[in-house]
Amino acid sequence: MIVRGRVIRYGDNVDTDVIIPARYLKHGSDASILRAHAMEDLDPMFREKVRERRIIAAGRNFGCGSSREQAVLALKHSGVELVIAESFARIFFRNAINLGLPLLELPSAWVIEDGDYVEAMLDEGVVLLPERGISLRGRGMPEFMLEIIKAGGLIPYLKRSV
Amino acid sequence: MGTAVEKILSRASGREVSAGEMIEAEIDVYMVHDPMGALVEDALRELGGRVKHPERVVAVQDHFVPAKDIESANLSKRLRDFCRIEGITLHYEVGAGICHIILTEEGHVAPGDVVVGTDSHTPTAGALGAFAVGIGATEMAVALMMGRLWFKVPETMLIRVNGSLPELVFAKDLILKLISIIGVDGANYKALEFDGDAVRSMAMDERFVLTNMSVEAGAKTAMIPPDSVTLSYLEGRISRAPRPEYSDPGSHHEVLDFDASSLEPLVALPYSPANVKPASEVGDEIDQAFIGSCTGGRMSDLIAAARVLRGRRVKEGVRLLVIPGSRRIYVEAMRNGILETLVESGAVVGPPTCGPCLGAHLGVLAEDEVAISTSNRNFRGRMGHPSSRVYLASAATVAASALRGKVTDPREVLA
Ligand code: SF4
């Protein structure tokens, strides 16, 4: 599985309260609300940026905080196709797999800069930055998690395997 | 040889397992609350499944209650209907309390249990020696249907807290200190186990603060080995036989020793629980003080606050908000006069709910406002406007700060 595109870059500890503030959780999983308010407390320009750039790159502990699946849904509904980070908080990581949002844990993700063009090969855990002649390699994702992501999430995955 | 976590997961998966393995474990207790109930139900319907063990599910109306608007009311209704359709009778209605307090206080968790909840602070129940983890709504639906869920068996980091906590220093100060030492992702994917003299001499109310806020260091779960304090807490609450497990000496992946004797009242400054400084060195002015939440709304917190506030008045221009964490706590605080003391000092007392902790309702912060709070998170926008700021502290420190109108070490007030 390969994801290509330009990057929006954030720092360490991007928490679920800034990905989607709790004040919007009362709307359940309403896609239009989640899309309208994703990342607004951290980056008011996110909605603009994500039109052109569909990959987020970040530092350590991306998605820390609450267990709200709306954090993953907010990114997905905004059009984010991949999150690359030095590390992920565990509940966010599981939620993303379960909802079919591709993630790549890459210890050297700090190399990636805002606006970089990226080619990410999820099966191998490799990220190419062709414009800068850089290639980065991480651990890749365990086979069964990739299967879930490719199926589009845990529910389609289970429905298919039944 | 193994850790308590490995032993619990061995029992729950039916084979000997150790850290690093992927396993499937049988679930003993499921917790679902109002903000996630609808998502859980949607996922379950899409799967075409039903709840396998409705008698093991604890549903709690706590985040957006009493309903503050139509959307919140609809969410609560969805959870209510879901419980009726699936035959879930352990449904705690509006006002019963906050999920992590209810789970333990009402005797739903026993030592050795595997507990999953749609809330990140589910590890709170680990203070009773259970393996408790937070999960998302989709996983909850799958677990409810299958009765089982996959886990990666975590490594355990032992945190041994030696010595004893000084006067007016609490579990909250200790855990803030520990988070500042190991960092907000220092326990990511790991289990934390707390032991040592300082932990053994803590009452359950205090122990729950340690496991609750382990999540702020990224921990997957946290636990405290059951002892006589645990067993006397459980007496008369649980109807099942406890299955306590203990880590063998030398089985922990890492050990951190910490001496609590020189700790002092601390606060975590915005916007990170690891951004910790002594309360006496901060002095920033506040607009609001909040005593409540699953990590700051227990009886011991209200008692500590009353001790500081008795016979004194909250500073003019500061709002002090107190929310007992459950109906039981509310009633007890009413009977023993604590609520009267708090209200006389100028506090406004709200009904058991998460409310202000997550900026949902009751005491939402305006632009640029500053609050000091007994809750567990001070992320940007957590309690209201993105420019507002939250300081985390013990109930005594929050109470002292409410009196002075600025972040204050409680020892200054009670000196
Ligand atoms: S009190 Fe706060 S931290 Fe605890 S469950 Fe409620 S919202 Fe979450």
XYZ file of C-alpha atoms and ligand atoms in Angstrom:
585
model
C 0.000 0.000 0.000
C 1.488 3.341 -1.081
C 0.323 6.809 -0.070
C 1.655 9.879 -1.890
C 1.217 13.549 -1.197
C 2.373 16.688 0.523
C 2.797 17.022 4.257
C 1.308 19.192 6.970
C 3.797 19.170 9.792
C 3.054 19.299 13.560
C 5.139 18.822 16.705
C 5.123 16.474 19.699
C 2.140 15.430 21.837
C -0.677 16.446 19.481
C -3.541 15.473 21.806
C -7.083 14.359 21.069
C -8.471 17.535 22.658
C -6.899 19.628 19.896
C -7.647 17.085 17.157
C -11.322 17.381 18.034
C -12.292 19.384 21.160
C -14.695 17.726 23.597
C -17.235 20.482 23.001
C -18.111 18.849 19.681
C -18.467 15.284 20.960
C -22.141 15.782 21.708
C -22.699 15.557 17.958
C -21.687 11.901 17.998
C -19.974 10.882 14.773
C -21.571 13.590 12.566
C -19.067 13.879 9.712
C -19.780 17.501 8.781
C -19.238 18.733 12.351
C -16.038 16.712 12.744
C -14.717 17.975 9.423
C -15.576 21.585 10.273
C -13.704 21.580 13.601
C -10.802 19.159 13.181
C -7.548 20.561 14.601
C -9.072 24.027 15.042
C -7.577 24.644 18.512
C -4.075 23.791 17.311
C -4.107 25.127 13.768
C -6.960 27.343 12.565
C -5.585 27.008 9.007
C -5.899 23.210 8.992
C -9.056 23.193 6.878
C -7.341 25.217 4.191
C -4.134 23.219 4.276
C -5.789 19.804 4.125
C -7.392 20.618 0.782
C -3.988 20.349 -0.864
C -2.037 18.242 1.605
C -3.386 14.913 2.769
C -0.535 13.599 4.902
C 0.231 14.663 8.476
C 3.731 14.279 9.853
C 4.342 14.792 13.564
C 6.687 14.164 16.447
C 6.269 11.948 19.465
C 3.099 10.692 21.136
C 0.613 11.718 18.428
C -3.006 11.278 19.579
C -2.391 11.239 23.314
C -5.314 11.822 25.635
C -8.844 10.560 25.432
C -10.164 7.404 23.799
C -12.553 9.341 21.540
C -12.772 7.710 18.127
C -13.977 11.044 16.844
C -10.312 12.123 16.797
C -9.595 9.559 14.091
C -12.895 10.265 12.342
C -12.188 14.014 12.322
C -8.929 13.428 10.448
C -10.467 10.869 8.115
C -13.469 13.018 7.267
C -11.108 15.954 6.650
C -9.446 13.898 3.942
C -6.251 12.931 5.785
C -4.869 9.802 4.122
C -1.915 9.037 6.364
C -0.346 10.116 9.642
C 3.396 9.640 10.043
C 4.777 10.195 13.549
C 7.803 9.361 15.645
C 5.399 7.541 17.972
C 1.674 7.237 18.636
C -0.353 7.088 21.819
C -1.749 3.579 22.101
C -5.515 4.133 22.075
C -5.271 6.474 19.089
C -3.133 3.889 17.321
C -5.707 1.142 17.853
C -8.607 3.411 16.927
C -6.898 4.453 13.701
C -6.328 0.852 12.630
C -9.887 -0.050 13.548
C -11.298 2.821 11.504
C -8.959 2.273 8.579
C -6.796 5.396 8.872
C -3.268 4.447 7.782
C -0.485 5.246 10.249
C 3.234 4.928 10.014
C 5.456 4.914 13.062
C 8.782 6.313 11.968
C 11.434 7.207 14.580
C 13.106 9.594 12.112
C 9.875 11.400 11.200
C 11.456 14.626 12.494
C 13.353 14.793 9.191
C 10.101 15.462 7.328
C 9.300 19.144 6.879
C 6.137 21.107 6.299
C 5.250 20.984 2.618
C 7.524 18.047 1.769
C 6.344 15.669 -0.939
C 6.236 12.156 0.465
C 5.869 8.649 -0.894
C 5.052 6.258 1.926
C 5.189 2.510 1.458
C 3.233 1.113 4.352
C 4.047 -2.568 3.908
C 7.770 -1.907 4.073
C 7.666 1.039 6.490
C 9.612 3.177 4.019
C 9.123 6.897 3.392
C 10.718 8.586 0.384
C 11.230 12.337 0.099
C 12.150 12.356 -3.622
C 12.523 16.138 -3.862
C 15.215 16.081 -1.193
C 16.803 12.747 -2.118
C 15.990 11.260 1.272
C 14.704 7.801 2.136
C 13.640 6.855 5.656
C 12.884 3.399 6.970
C 10.855 2.469 10.042
C 9.447 -0.794 11.279
C 6.426 -1.089 9.052
C 3.148 -2.359 10.331
C 2.331 -5.879 11.516
C 0.685 -7.901 8.761
C -2.740 -8.268 10.382
C -2.994 -4.539 11.091
C -2.212 -3.785 7.447
C -4.934 -6.217 6.459
C -7.424 -4.341 8.634
C -6.376 -0.981 7.162
C -6.567 -2.283 3.603
C -10.053 -3.595 4.302
C -11.025 -0.075 5.420
C -11.249 -0.838 9.142
C -12.128 -3.516 11.645
C -15.804 -3.779 10.794
C -15.397 -4.325 7.041
C -12.495 -6.630 7.860
C -14.598 -8.781 10.178
C -17.570 -8.749 7.857
C -15.376 -9.934 5.033
C -13.744 -12.706 7.026
C -17.066 -14.057 8.344
C 7.905 -16.215 36.798
C 5.798 -13.333 35.640
C 4.215 -9.955 36.335
C 0.715 -9.572 37.723
C -0.403 -8.394 34.276
C 1.065 -11.486 32.590
C -0.655 -13.732 35.122
C -4.048 -12.078 34.713
C -3.787 -12.255 30.922
C -2.648 -15.877 31.113
C -5.803 -16.757 32.992
C -7.993 -14.688 30.679
C -6.517 -16.141 27.496
C -6.281 -19.707 28.733
C -2.568 -20.162 28.217
C 0.743 -19.018 29.661
C 1.604 -15.632 28.096
C 4.401 -13.120 28.509
C 5.164 -9.512 27.543
C 5.245 -8.800 23.809
C 2.820 -11.559 22.791
C -0.433 -10.860 20.985
C -3.271 -12.600 22.778
C -7.035 -12.760 22.942
C -8.465 -12.331 26.418
C -11.920 -12.928 27.802
C -13.470 -9.739 29.188
C -14.938 -9.671 32.700
C -16.258 -6.098 32.808
C -17.255 -3.672 30.019
C -17.884 0.013 30.634
C -19.692 2.262 28.146
C -20.663 5.903 28.723
C -22.922 8.498 27.116
C -20.497 10.132 24.667
C -19.574 6.772 23.110
C -22.740 4.671 23.453
C -24.161 5.748 20.097
C -20.896 4.970 18.271
C -20.728 1.564 19.943
C -24.289 0.806 18.938
C -23.753 1.927 15.332
C -20.708 -0.326 15.041
C -22.500 -3.279 16.632
C -25.467 -2.907 14.264
C -23.158 -2.722 11.284
C -21.551 -5.950 12.424
C -24.994 -7.448 12.850
C -24.086 -8.597 16.350
C -25.587 -8.605 19.825
C -24.085 -8.108 23.265
C -22.878 -11.521 24.384
C -22.815 -10.897 28.143
C -25.185 -8.023 28.979
C -24.795 -8.781 32.694
C -21.120 -7.816 32.486
C -21.755 -4.393 30.990
C -21.805 -1.252 33.129
C -23.313 1.766 31.358
C -22.878 5.223 32.867
C -24.464 8.552 31.999
C -21.756 10.961 33.107
C -20.187 13.218 30.478
C -22.945 15.475 29.174
C -25.441 15.100 32.011
C -27.874 16.398 33.050
C -28.392 17.077 29.348
C -27.276 20.608 28.530
C -28.793 20.687 25.060
C -30.663 18.592 22.538
C -27.609 16.833 21.079
C -26.462 15.696 24.531
C -29.969 14.592 25.390
C -30.056 12.520 22.211
C -26.744 10.851 23.088
C -28.009 9.917 26.542
C -31.202 8.597 25.033
C -29.239 6.446 22.585
C -27.315 4.829 25.451
C -30.524 4.343 27.429
C -32.253 2.665 24.464
C -29.196 0.555 23.719
C -29.206 -0.796 27.289
C -32.908 -1.631 27.065
C -32.591 -3.380 23.709
C -29.529 -5.381 24.753
C -30.780 -6.236 28.241
C -28.097 -4.246 30.054
C -29.492 -3.621 33.519
C -26.427 -2.037 35.137
C -27.303 1.334 33.670
C -26.392 4.270 35.910
C -28.667 7.174 35.270
C -27.956 10.888 35.372
C -26.614 11.892 38.773
C -25.259 8.496 39.834
C -21.699 9.615 39.243
C -18.610 9.460 37.053
C -17.884 6.107 35.404
C -14.487 5.399 36.987
C -15.830 6.141 40.435
C -19.005 4.094 39.877
C -17.107 1.047 38.574
C -15.160 0.605 41.792
C -17.497 2.187 44.327
C -20.430 0.003 43.298
C -18.325 -3.149 43.381
C -18.227 -3.973 39.663
C -14.494 -4.631 39.564
C -12.630 -7.330 41.478
C -8.883 -7.992 41.676
C -7.699 -10.068 38.731
C -10.495 -8.913 36.384
C -9.985 -7.890 32.769
C -11.825 -4.576 32.329
C -12.353 -2.567 29.147
C -14.018 0.847 28.931
C -14.718 3.390 26.203
C -12.793 5.927 28.248
C -9.070 6.512 28.420
C -9.032 6.653 32.228
C -10.330 3.089 32.581
C -6.979 2.042 34.172
C -8.272 3.765 37.328
C -9.790 0.414 38.324
C -6.299 -1.084 38.284
C -5.859 0.279 41.802
C -7.855 -2.797 42.844
C -5.429 -5.136 41.095
C -7.420 -5.486 37.863
C -6.103 -5.289 34.279
C -8.121 -2.319 33.042
C -7.685 -0.568 29.692
C -9.363 2.138 27.642
C -10.507 1.268 24.117
C -12.374 2.936 21.259
C -16.028 2.495 20.371
C -15.478 0.167 17.401
C -13.354 -2.185 19.479
C -15.943 -2.072 22.220
C -18.587 -3.222 19.762
C -16.399 -6.116 18.670
C -15.567 -7.055 22.266
C -19.225 -6.902 23.308
C -20.138 -9.195 20.446
C -17.282 -11.688 20.794
C -16.767 -11.583 24.558
C -13.073 -11.296 23.864
C -10.543 -8.772 22.588
C -6.951 -8.846 21.372
C -4.185 -7.273 23.406
C -0.465 -7.033 23.206
C 0.783 -8.159 26.619
C 2.566 -5.075 27.993
C 5.832 -4.925 29.846
C 5.497 -3.708 33.400
C 7.407 -0.828 34.919
C 7.494 -0.941 38.702
C 7.371 2.401 40.470
C 8.323 1.975 44.096
C 7.480 4.993 46.203
C 9.401 4.887 49.432
C 9.129 7.043 52.528
C 5.923 8.835 53.404
C 4.112 11.834 51.966
C 4.610 15.036 53.986
C 1.686 16.954 55.484
C -0.651 18.494 52.845
C 1.011 16.533 50.057
C -1.255 14.066 48.285
C -1.347 11.325 45.665
C -2.020 14.074 43.087
C 1.294 15.762 43.909
C 3.067 12.414 43.732
C 1.652 11.424 40.342
C 2.321 14.882 38.854
C 5.924 14.530 40.015
C 6.179 11.046 38.508
C 4.693 12.202 35.179
C 7.231 15.025 35.078
C 10.003 12.480 35.663
C 8.996 9.829 33.138
C 7.342 12.198 30.647
C 3.959 12.236 28.911
C 4.888 9.242 26.774
C 7.316 7.609 29.192
C 4.934 4.744 29.916
C 3.505 4.401 26.382
C 2.311 0.812 25.730
C 3.495 -0.194 29.208
C 1.800 -1.220 32.410
C 2.746 0.716 35.515
C 2.726 -0.976 38.884
C 2.870 1.114 42.065
C 4.261 -0.249 45.282
C 6.359 0.857 48.240
C 5.607 2.188 51.718
C 4.062 5.449 50.558
C 1.585 3.584 48.330
C 0.783 0.902 50.884
C -0.112 3.518 53.458
C -2.525 5.283 51.076
C -6.293 4.878 51.357
C -8.107 3.646 48.222
C -9.304 7.171 47.333
C -5.681 8.227 46.943
C -4.574 5.066 45.156
C -7.153 5.628 42.411
C -5.458 8.960 41.624
C -2.196 7.155 40.824
C -3.704 4.630 38.427
C -6.041 7.231 36.893
C -3.273 9.642 35.960
C -0.849 6.963 34.791
C -2.717 7.503 31.542
C -1.150 10.969 31.383
C 2.230 9.233 31.095
C 0.836 7.139 28.229
C 0.364 3.938 30.248
C -1.785 1.199 28.758
C -2.805 0.130 32.225
C -1.719 0.636 35.809
C -2.100 -1.408 38.914
C -1.488 -1.622 42.621
C -1.026 -5.030 44.267
C -4.087 -5.804 46.394
C -3.414 -5.710 50.140
C -5.428 -5.372 53.347
C -6.539 -1.839 52.357
C -7.870 -3.195 49.055
C -9.649 -6.100 50.673
C -11.368 -4.009 53.311
C -12.506 -1.575 50.568
C -13.970 -4.487 48.626
C -15.779 -5.950 51.611
C -19.508 -5.626 51.186
C -19.052 -4.232 47.640
C -18.195 -7.191 45.439
C -20.162 -10.374 45.162
C -17.519 -12.301 43.196
C -14.423 -13.945 44.661
C -11.331 -11.802 44.060
C -8.551 -13.391 41.980
C -5.561 -11.289 42.999
C -2.293 -11.791 41.135
C 1.124 -10.574 42.195
C 4.294 -9.919 40.248
C 7.185 -12.203 41.056
C 10.311 -10.435 42.293
C 12.536 -9.608 39.345
C 9.761 -9.975 36.748
C 9.425 -6.246 36.052
C 10.948 -4.865 32.913
C 12.099 -1.679 34.653
C 12.100 -0.370 38.202
C 11.976 3.241 39.305
C 12.516 4.049 42.973
C 11.300 7.361 44.278
C 11.517 8.847 47.748
C 8.337 10.747 48.586
C 9.577 12.332 51.800
C 10.721 15.595 50.264
C 7.720 16.120 47.960
C 5.839 19.395 48.194
C 2.499 20.646 46.846
C 2.838 20.864 43.055
C 0.940 22.187 40.055
C 1.068 21.212 36.386
C 1.102 24.347 34.240
C -0.562 24.622 30.827
C -0.611 22.783 28.527
C 0.909 19.562 29.788
C 0.499 17.397 32.912
C 4.302 17.016 32.846
C 4.912 20.772 33.091
C 5.243 20.622 36.868
C 6.414 23.269 39.366
C 6.112 23.731 43.142
C 2.847 25.552 43.946
C 4.787 27.991 46.107
C 6.791 29.209 43.096
C 3.914 29.841 40.685
C 1.572 32.500 42.079
C -0.322 33.097 38.808
C -3.765 34.641 39.194
C -6.862 32.518 38.627
C -10.473 33.108 37.626
C -11.908 29.732 38.540
C -11.117 26.819 40.851
C -12.623 23.386 40.228
C -12.789 20.482 42.670
C -14.247 17.415 40.999
C -13.717 14.769 38.266
C -12.751 11.090 38.413
C -9.397 12.005 39.879
C -10.360 14.850 42.184
C -14.006 14.456 43.223
C -13.754 11.738 45.846
C -14.573 12.071 49.532
C -10.924 12.531 50.517
C -10.680 15.475 48.088
C -13.748 17.184 49.535
C -12.400 16.647 53.070
C -9.018 18.106 52.130
C -10.705 21.125 50.521
C -12.971 21.673 53.525
C -9.981 21.570 55.824
C -8.435 24.478 53.929
C -11.663 26.425 53.405
C -13.335 26.036 56.821
C -14.109 29.448 58.291
C -12.561 31.279 55.335
C -13.992 32.954 52.217
C -13.142 32.403 48.574
C -11.546 35.530 47.176
C -13.869 38.065 45.622
C -13.951 37.584 41.860
C -12.958 33.899 41.936
C -15.471 31.134 41.173
C -15.072 27.940 43.201
C -16.928 25.006 41.708
C -17.302 21.721 43.584
C -18.712 18.560 42.029
C -18.869 15.385 44.136
C -17.892 12.440 41.941
C -20.885 10.271 42.762
C -24.225 10.265 44.535
C -22.741 8.284 47.423
C -20.013 10.877 47.873
C -22.586 13.658 47.541
C -24.790 12.173 50.263
C -21.898 11.481 52.587
C -20.543 14.997 52.170
C -24.019 16.341 52.858
C -24.385 14.271 56.027
C -20.995 15.049 57.487
C -21.310 18.772 56.919
C -18.537 19.046 54.324
C -20.857 20.507 51.701
C -22.096 23.089 54.169
C -18.512 24.145 54.901
C -17.731 24.415 51.205
C -20.865 26.356 50.296
C -20.405 28.740 53.235
C -16.897 29.476 52.027
C -18.341 30.583 48.702
C -18.350 27.386 46.617
C -21.098 26.493 44.184
C -21.901 22.762 44.310
C -22.991 20.915 41.171
C -24.531 17.489 40.564
C -22.262 14.459 39.927
C -21.089 14.780 36.301
C -17.871 15.150 34.300
C -19.034 18.614 33.195
C -16.220 21.145 33.549
C -13.400 18.569 33.445
C -13.713 18.326 29.667
C -15.164 21.766 29.032
C -18.538 20.237 28.328
C -20.817 22.273 30.563
C -20.989 23.927 34.002
C -18.039 26.245 34.430
C -16.730 26.448 30.868
C -13.817 28.898 30.622
C -13.972 32.107 28.590
C -11.238 33.546 26.400
C -7.918 33.933 28.261
C -9.394 32.760 31.574
C -7.312 30.753 34.023
C -8.489 27.839 36.150
C -6.891 25.607 38.732
C -8.424 22.160 38.795
C -8.234 18.774 40.536
C -8.875 17.036 37.187
C -6.290 15.189 35.116
C -5.773 17.050 31.835
C -4.719 20.596 31.030
C -4.432 20.328 27.262
C -5.188 23.403 25.169
C -8.930 24.083 25.185
C -9.636 21.248 27.604
C -11.951 23.287 29.847
C -13.199 25.858 27.377
C -11.809 28.500 25.032
C -8.549 27.485 23.331
C -6.801 30.482 24.876
C -7.899 29.567 28.415
C -5.358 27.977 30.721
C -5.697 25.125 33.220
C -3.402 24.334 36.154
C -3.683 20.878 37.741
C -3.281 20.375 41.482
C -4.541 18.572 44.591
C -7.836 19.589 46.188
C -5.992 21.296 49.041
C -3.935 23.365 46.614
C -7.016 24.227 44.544
C -8.860 25.310 47.707
C -5.927 27.422 48.914
C -5.679 29.028 45.471
C -9.403 29.851 45.540
C -8.886 31.692 48.849
C -5.976 33.770 47.614
C -7.074 34.218 44.006
C -3.747 32.908 42.765
C -1.924 29.583 42.670
C -1.100 28.985 46.334
C 0.663 26.335 48.393
C -1.935 25.097 50.951
C 0.714 25.113 53.654
C 0.697 28.915 53.473
C -2.992 29.008 54.374
C -2.877 26.419 57.140
C 0.459 27.529 58.569
S -14.172 13.325 34.950
Fe -12.983 14.069 33.214
S -11.301 12.639 32.947
Fe -12.816 11.681 34.281
S -14.114 10.462 32.903
Fe -15.078 12.450 33.124
S -14.292 13.679 31.431
Fe -12.947 11.900 31.638
